[in-house]
Amino acid sequence: MKLNILSGIYLSEFQNGDEAALVEYLKVKKISYFTLGIPYPYKHKDALWWIKNKKQETKQQKQPVAFAIRQKNGELIGGIGFDGLKIGKSHKAALGYWLAKPYWGQGIMTACAKKLCGHAFKKFKVTKIIATCNPNNIGSERVLIKGGFRQEGYLKKDHIKNGKYRDSKLFALIRTSK
Ligand SMILES: CC(C)(COP(=O)(O)OP(=O)(O)OC[C@H]1O[C@@H](n2cnc3c(N)ncnc32)[C@H](O)[C@@H]1OP(=O)(O)O)[C@@H](O)C(=O)NCCC(=O)NCCS
């Protein structure tokens, strides 16, 4: 499956061979800091586990719910998806994403999030997409707002990261078409 985004950038399934790019780009501490499930330091075994897990998920759901963001030549430059989504079992999906640092600030994630949310409303039978982000993550908040999300709440001590409680802002996008 291929979802075209802009100027050669596209989304497709994670695949064997993505390990090197995952390890290279996820060595940036800020990416782990602002996300929930990405370990730091990120090792080859983490990449192998992720790819295997996502391939199994695609098989179970009969279509991918998590995607690699790729540039024209196919190289992985990020990830976006709905972790743990069981299609047809919930009306709600939780969006997560990260982008390799050299590509920040070019509008790539805003375009990816818009495209994937449209896809999810059509293909995953969801009516609500939620996303939580660190209150200091201005870039992620802008991605969500520009994608049509609205803030629904402020969650105190929402999760524990590196042994510390963290607050989150909760954003949501509701399907308007039937
Ligand atoms: C957050 C992240 C995905 C943004 O991706 P991106 O492709 O650089 O975002 P865009 O280029 O689409 O930018 C969207 C908006 O955010 C703004 N922005 C991006 N990074 C920013 C930053 N660090 N500080 C302030 N604003 C920022 C852009 O200027 C743009 O707003 P504008 O159009 O009003 O100027 C990327 O920085 C990233 O991967 N960060 C680490 C992981 C992470 O935070 N994941 C999200 C967890 S909730």
PDB file of N, CA, C and O in Angstrom, residues 9-59:
ATOM      1  N   ILE A   9       7.294  12.364  -1.363  1.00  0.00           N
ATOM      2  CA  ILE A   9       7.160  11.745  -0.031  1.00  0.00           C
ATOM      3  C   ILE A   9       5.910  10.867  -0.025  1.00  0.00           C
ATOM      4  O   ILE A   9       4.868  11.267  -0.568  1.00  0.00           O
ATOM      5  N   TYR A  10       6.026   9.685   0.546  1.00  0.00           N
ATOM      6  CA  TYR A  10       4.858   8.808   0.614  1.00  0.00           C
ATOM      7  C   TYR A  10       4.875   7.962   1.878  1.00  0.00           C
ATOM      8  O   TYR A  10       5.895   7.857   2.564  1.00  0.00           O
ATOM      9  N   LEU A  11       3.719   7.371   2.202  1.00  0.00           N
ATOM     10  CA  LEU A  11       3.600   6.445   3.334  1.00  0.00           C
ATOM     11  C   LEU A  11       3.472   5.035   2.783  1.00  0.00           C
ATOM     12  O   LEU A  11       2.753   4.811   1.810  1.00  0.00           O
ATOM     13  N   SER A  12       4.154   4.098   3.427  1.00  0.00           N
ATOM     14  CA  SER A  12       3.956   2.682   3.091  1.00  0.00           C
ATOM     15  C   SER A  12       4.299   1.856   4.321  1.00  0.00           C
ATOM     16  O   SER A  12       4.774   2.395   5.325  1.00  0.00           O
ATOM     17  N   GLU A  13       4.076   0.546   4.218  1.00  0.00           N
ATOM     18  CA  GLU A  13       4.314  -0.317   5.374  1.00  0.00           C
ATOM     19  C   GLU A  13       5.795  -0.333   5.792  1.00  0.00           C
ATOM     20  O   GLU A  13       6.667  -0.139   4.962  1.00  0.00           O
ATOM     21  N   PHE A  14       6.043  -0.621   7.074  1.00  0.00           N
ATOM     22  CA  PHE A  14       7.403  -0.883   7.518  1.00  0.00           C
ATOM     23  C   PHE A  14       7.849  -2.193   6.892  1.00  0.00           C
ATOM     24  O   PHE A  14       7.034  -3.102   6.704  1.00  0.00           O
ATOM     25  N   GLN A  15       9.148  -2.302   6.569  1.00  0.00           N
ATOM     26  CA  GLN A  15       9.627  -3.521   5.915  1.00  0.00           C
ATOM     27  C   GLN A  15      11.042  -3.858   6.343  1.00  0.00           C
ATOM     28  O   GLN A  15      11.761  -2.981   6.862  1.00  0.00           O
ATOM     29  N   ASN A  16      11.425  -5.121   6.114  1.00  0.00           N
ATOM     30  CA  ASN A  16      12.806  -5.515   6.400  1.00  0.00           C
ATOM     31  C   ASN A  16      13.726  -4.592   5.608  1.00  0.00           C
ATOM     32  O   ASN A  16      13.433  -4.270   4.449  1.00  0.00           O
ATOM     33  N   GLY A  17      14.805  -4.175   6.221  1.00  0.00           N
ATOM     34  CA  GLY A  17      15.710  -3.251   5.551  1.00  0.00           C
ATOM     35  C   GLY A  17      15.563  -1.831   6.096  1.00  0.00           C
ATOM     36  O   GLY A  17      16.405  -0.965   5.848  1.00  0.00           O
ATOM     37  N   ASP A  18      14.487  -1.581   6.859  1.00  0.00           N
ATOM     38  CA  ASP A  18      14.290  -0.246   7.460  1.00  0.00           C
ATOM     39  C   ASP A  18      15.131  -0.060   8.736  1.00  0.00           C
ATOM     40  O   ASP A  18      15.179   1.050   9.282  1.00  0.00           O
ATOM     41  N   GLU A  19      15.760  -1.124   9.214  1.00  0.00           N
ATOM     42  CA  GLU A  19      16.449  -1.074  10.514  1.00  0.00           C
ATOM     43  C   GLU A  19      17.495   0.049  10.583  1.00  0.00           C
ATOM     44  O   GLU A  19      17.526   0.810  11.561  1.00  0.00           O
ATOM     45  N   ALA A  20      18.339   0.152   9.540  1.00  0.00           N
ATOM     46  CA  ALA A  20      19.447   1.111   9.597  1.00  0.00           C
ATOM     47  C   ALA A  20      18.923   2.545   9.726  1.00  0.00           C
ATOM     48  O   ALA A  20      19.442   3.331  10.528  1.00  0.00           O
ATOM     49  N   ALA A  21      17.886   2.874   8.953  1.00  0.00           N
ATOM     50  CA  ALA A  21      17.338   4.243   9.014  1.00  0.00           C
ATOM     51  C   ALA A  21      16.684   4.492  10.372  1.00  0.00           C
ATOM     52  O   ALA A  21      16.824   5.577  10.941  1.00  0.00           O
ATOM     53  N   LEU A  22      16.000   3.487  10.898  1.00  0.00           N
ATOM     54  CA  LEU A  22      15.372   3.653  12.217  1.00  0.00           C
ATOM     55  C   LEU A  22      16.442   3.952  13.271  1.00  0.00           C
ATOM     56  O   LEU A  22      16.311   4.888  14.065  1.00  0.00           O
ATOM     57  N   VAL A  23      17.506   3.150  13.262  1.00  0.00           N
ATOM     58  CA  VAL A  23      18.562   3.326  14.270  1.00  0.00           C
ATOM     59  C   VAL A  23      19.245   4.689  14.084  1.00  0.00           C
ATOM     60  O   VAL A  23      19.507   5.417  15.044  1.00  0.00           O
ATOM     61  N   GLU A  24      19.511   5.052  12.827  1.00  0.00           N
ATOM     62  CA  GLU A  24      20.181   6.334  12.545  1.00  0.00           C
ATOM     63  C   GLU A  24      19.329   7.528  13.025  1.00  0.00           C
ATOM     64  O   GLU A  24      19.801   8.398  13.738  1.00  0.00           O
ATOM     65  N   TYR A  25      18.068   7.537  12.646  1.00  0.00           N
ATOM     66  CA  TYR A  25      17.247   8.726  12.931  1.00  0.00           C
ATOM     67  C   TYR A  25      16.717   8.761  14.362  1.00  0.00           C
ATOM     68  O   TYR A  25      16.425   9.838  14.882  1.00  0.00           O
ATOM     69  N   LEU A  26      16.572   7.589  14.967  1.00  0.00           N
ATOM     70  CA  LEU A  26      16.019   7.580  16.334  1.00  0.00           C
ATOM     71  C   LEU A  26      17.111   7.712  17.400  1.00  0.00           C
ATOM     72  O   LEU A  26      16.852   7.542  18.583  1.00  0.00           O
ATOM     73  N   LYS A  27      18.326   8.075  16.954  1.00  0.00           N
ATOM     74  CA  LYS A  27      19.362   8.337  17.968  1.00  0.00           C
ATOM     75  C   LYS A  27      19.235   9.765  18.520  1.00  0.00           C
ATOM     76  O   LYS A  27      19.985  10.164  19.404  1.00  0.00           O
ATOM     77  N   VAL A  28      18.301  10.530  17.954  1.00  0.00           N
ATOM     78  CA  VAL A  28      18.057  11.904  18.434  1.00  0.00           C
ATOM     79  C   VAL A  28      17.200  11.838  19.703  1.00  0.00           C
ATOM     80  O   VAL A  28      16.048  11.385  19.670  1.00  0.00           O
ATOM     81  N   LYS A  29      17.774  12.281  20.812  1.00  0.00           N
ATOM     82  CA  LYS A  29      17.125  12.129  22.115  1.00  0.00           C
ATOM     83  C   LYS A  29      15.751  12.798  22.186  1.00  0.00           C
ATOM     84  O   LYS A  29      14.824  12.306  22.824  1.00  0.00           O
ATOM     85  N   LYS A  30      15.616  13.937  21.504  1.00  0.00           N
ATOM     86  CA  LYS A  30      14.364  14.703  21.555  1.00  0.00           C
ATOM     87  C   LYS A  30      13.179  13.876  21.037  1.00  0.00           C
ATOM     88  O   LYS A  30      12.050  14.051  21.490  1.00  0.00           O
ATOM     89  N   ILE A  31      13.434  12.992  20.088  1.00  0.00           N
ATOM     90  CA  ILE A  31      12.336  12.187  19.526  1.00  0.00           C
ATOM     91  C   ILE A  31      11.819  11.222  20.587  1.00  0.00           C
ATOM     92  O   ILE A  31      10.617  11.112  20.812  1.00  0.00           O
ATOM     93  N   SER A  32      12.731  10.572  21.288  1.00  0.00           N
ATOM     94  CA  SER A  32      12.302   9.677  22.369  1.00  0.00           C
ATOM     95  C   SER A  32      11.626  10.478  23.482  1.00  0.00           C
ATOM     96  O   SER A  32      10.587  10.073  24.019  1.00  0.00           O
ATOM     97  N   TYR A  33      12.190  11.641  23.792  1.00  0.00           N
ATOM     98  CA  TYR A  33      11.654  12.475  24.883  1.00  0.00           C
ATOM     99  C   TYR A  33      10.190  12.858  24.647  1.00  0.00           C
ATOM    100  O   TYR A  33       9.373  12.833  25.563  1.00  0.00           O
ATOM    101  N   PHE A  34       9.868  13.177  23.397  1.00  0.00           N
ATOM    102  CA  PHE A  34       8.513  13.655  23.097  1.00  0.00           C
ATOM    103  C   PHE A  34       7.525  12.556  22.712  1.00  0.00           C
ATOM    104  O   PHE A  34       6.364  12.839  22.438  1.00  0.00           O
ATOM    105  N   THR A  35       7.987  11.310  22.628  1.00  0.00           N
ATOM    106  CA  THR A  35       7.076  10.219  22.265  1.00  0.00           C
ATOM    107  C   THR A  35       6.966   9.240  23.436  1.00  0.00           C
ATOM    108  O   THR A  35       7.784   9.277  24.357  1.00  0.00           O
ATOM    109  N   LEU A  36       5.970   8.358  23.363  1.00  0.00           N
ATOM    110  CA  LEU A  36       5.747   7.467  24.506  1.00  0.00           C
ATOM    111  C   LEU A  36       6.533   6.167  24.415  1.00  0.00           C
ATOM    112  O   LEU A  36       7.099   5.710  25.389  1.00  0.00           O
ATOM    113  N   GLY A  37       6.578   5.559  23.237  1.00  0.00           N
ATOM    114  CA  GLY A  37       7.097   4.189  23.171  1.00  0.00           C
ATOM    115  C   GLY A  37       8.474   4.029  22.551  1.00  0.00           C
ATOM    116  O   GLY A  37       8.923   2.905  22.349  1.00  0.00           O
ATOM    117  N   ILE A  38       9.161   5.136  22.214  1.00  0.00           N
ATOM    118  CA  ILE A  38      10.455   4.992  21.536  1.00  0.00           C
ATOM    119  C   ILE A  38      11.579   5.020  22.571  1.00  0.00           C
ATOM    120  O   ILE A  38      11.780   6.025  23.255  1.00  0.00           O
ATOM    121  N   PRO A  39      12.321   3.899  22.707  1.00  0.00           N
ATOM    122  CA  PRO A  39      13.371   3.853  23.737  1.00  0.00           C
ATOM    123  C   PRO A  39      14.573   4.722  23.368  1.00  0.00           C
ATOM    124  O   PRO A  39      14.772   5.049  22.196  1.00  0.00           O
ATOM    125  N   TYR A  40      15.352   5.075  24.373  1.00  0.00           N
ATOM    126  CA  TYR A  40      16.616   5.788  24.148  1.00  0.00           C
ATOM    127  C   TYR A  40      17.678   5.199  25.062  1.00  0.00           C
ATOM    128  O   TYR A  40      17.413   5.094  26.273  1.00  0.00           O
ATOM    129  N   PRO A  41      18.813   4.792  24.588  1.00  0.00           N
ATOM    130  CA  PRO A  41      19.222   4.804  23.178  1.00  0.00           C
ATOM    131  C   PRO A  41      18.455   3.751  22.373  1.00  0.00           C
ATOM    132  O   PRO A  41      18.067   2.721  22.928  1.00  0.00           O
ATOM    133  N   TYR A  42      18.257   4.025  21.099  1.00  0.00           N
ATOM    134  CA  TYR A  42      17.492   3.124  20.227  1.00  0.00           C
ATOM    135  C   TYR A  42      18.477   2.181  19.539  1.00  0.00           C
ATOM    136  O   TYR A  42      19.414   2.620  18.883  1.00  0.00           O
ATOM    137  N   LYS A  43      18.229   0.876  19.713  1.00  0.00           N
ATOM    138  CA  LYS A  43      19.204  -0.105  19.219  1.00  0.00           C
ATOM    139  C   LYS A  43      18.649  -0.909  18.034  1.00  0.00           C
ATOM    140  O   LYS A  43      17.428  -0.929  17.808  1.00  0.00           O
ATOM    141  N   HIS A  44      19.558  -1.611  17.365  1.00  0.00           N
ATOM    142  CA  HIS A  44      19.195  -2.462  16.218  1.00  0.00           C
ATOM    143  C   HIS A  44      18.086  -3.446  16.613  1.00  0.00           C
ATOM    144  O   HIS A  44      17.147  -3.661  15.856  1.00  0.00           O
ATOM    145  N   LYS A  45      18.196  -4.018  17.807  1.00  0.00           N
ATOM    146  CA  LYS A  45      17.178  -4.997  18.243  1.00  0.00           C
ATOM    147  C   LYS A  45      15.801  -4.325  18.403  1.00  0.00           C
ATOM    148  O   LYS A  45      14.778  -4.959  18.192  1.00  0.00           O
ATOM    149  N   ASP A  46      15.781  -3.045  18.766  1.00  0.00           N
ATOM    150  CA  ASP A  46      14.508  -2.320  18.873  1.00  0.00           C
ATOM    151  C   ASP A  46      13.866  -2.176  17.484  1.00  0.00           C
ATOM    152  O   ASP A  46      12.650  -2.309  17.334  1.00  0.00           O
ATOM    153  N   ALA A  47      14.708  -1.900  16.493  1.00  0.00           N
ATOM    154  CA  ALA A  47      14.212  -1.748  15.118  1.00  0.00           C
ATOM    155  C   ALA A  47      13.678  -3.084  14.592  1.00  0.00           C
ATOM    156  O   ALA A  47      12.601  -3.136  13.975  1.00  0.00           O
ATOM    157  N   LEU A  48      14.412  -4.158  14.869  1.00  0.00           N
ATOM    158  CA  LEU A  48      13.969  -5.487  14.417  1.00  0.00           C
ATOM    159  C   LEU A  48      12.615  -5.830  15.046  1.00  0.00           C
ATOM    160  O   LEU A  48      11.695  -6.314  14.363  1.00  0.00           O
ATOM    161  N   TRP A  49      12.484  -5.562  16.355  1.00  0.00           N
ATOM    162  CA  TRP A  49      11.230  -5.846  17.070  1.00  0.00           C
ATOM    163  C   TRP A  49      10.080  -5.035  16.465  1.00  0.00           C
ATOM    164  O   TRP A  49       8.987  -5.554  16.230  1.00  0.00           O
ATOM    165  N   TRP A  50      10.329  -3.762  16.222  1.00  0.00           N
ATOM    166  CA  TRP A  50       9.286  -2.873  15.695  1.00  0.00           C
ATOM    167  C   TRP A  50       8.774  -3.366  14.321  1.00  0.00           C
ATOM    168  O   TRP A  50       7.567  -3.472  14.094  1.00  0.00           O
ATOM    169  N   ILE A  51       9.701  -3.690  13.437  1.00  0.00           N
ATOM    170  CA  ILE A  51       9.321  -4.106  12.076  1.00  0.00           C
ATOM    171  C   ILE A  51       8.527  -5.419  12.134  1.00  0.00           C
ATOM    172  O   ILE A  51       7.473  -5.554  11.495  1.00  0.00           O
ATOM    173  N   LYS A  52       9.000  -6.360  12.958  1.00  0.00           N
ATOM    174  CA  LYS A  52       8.304  -7.645  13.095  1.00  0.00           C
ATOM    175  C   LYS A  52       6.891  -7.424  13.644  1.00  0.00           C
ATOM    176  O   LYS A  52       5.900  -7.966  13.131  1.00  0.00           O
ATOM    177  N   ASN A  53       6.799  -6.609  14.686  1.00  0.00           N
ATOM    178  CA  ASN A  53       5.530  -6.314  15.332  1.00  0.00           C
ATOM    179  C   ASN A  53       4.549  -5.655  14.365  1.00  0.00           C
ATOM    180  O   ASN A  53       3.361  -5.999  14.309  1.00  0.00           O
ATOM    181  N   LYS A  54       5.039  -4.718  13.566  1.00  0.00           N
ATOM    182  CA  LYS A  54       4.163  -3.997  12.632  1.00  0.00           C
ATOM    183  C   LYS A  54       3.730  -4.909  11.482  1.00  0.00           C
ATOM    184  O   LYS A  54       2.616  -4.794  10.974  1.00  0.00           O
ATOM    185  N   LYS A  55       4.605  -5.827  11.072  1.00  0.00           N
ATOM    186  CA  LYS A  55       4.235  -6.766  10.007  1.00  0.00           C
ATOM    187  C   LYS A  55       3.127  -7.702  10.498  1.00  0.00           C
ATOM    188  O   LYS A  55       2.171  -7.989   9.779  1.00  0.00           O
ATOM    189  N   GLN A  56       3.260  -8.145  11.754  1.00  0.00           N
ATOM    190  CA  GLN A  56       2.209  -9.010  12.353  1.00  0.00           C
ATOM    191  C   GLN A  56       0.892  -8.256  12.453  1.00  0.00           C
ATOM    192  O   GLN A  56      -0.178  -8.775  12.144  1.00  0.00           O
ATOM    193  N   GLU A  57       0.982  -7.004  12.885  1.00  0.00           N
ATOM    194  CA  GLU A  57      -0.217  -6.166  13.037  1.00  0.00           C
ATOM    195  C   GLU A  57      -0.935  -6.005  11.685  1.00  0.00           C
ATOM    196  O   GLU A  57      -2.167  -6.118  11.605  1.00  0.00           O
ATOM    197  N   THR A  58      -0.170  -5.765  10.636  1.00  0.00           N
ATOM    198  CA  THR A  58      -0.752  -5.598   9.296  1.00  0.00           C
ATOM    199  C   THR A  58      -1.485  -6.877   8.876  1.00  0.00           C
ATOM    200  O   THR A  58      -2.579  -6.821   8.314  1.00  0.00           O
ATOM    201  N   LYS A  59      -0.879  -8.011   9.188  1.00  0.00           N
ATOM    202  CA  LYS A  59      -1.484  -9.300   8.856  1.00  0.00           C
ATOM    203  C   LYS A  59      -2.810  -9.471   9.611  1.00  0.00           C
ATOM    204  O   LYS A  59      -3.837  -9.832   9.019  1.00  0.00           O
TER     205      LYS A  59
END
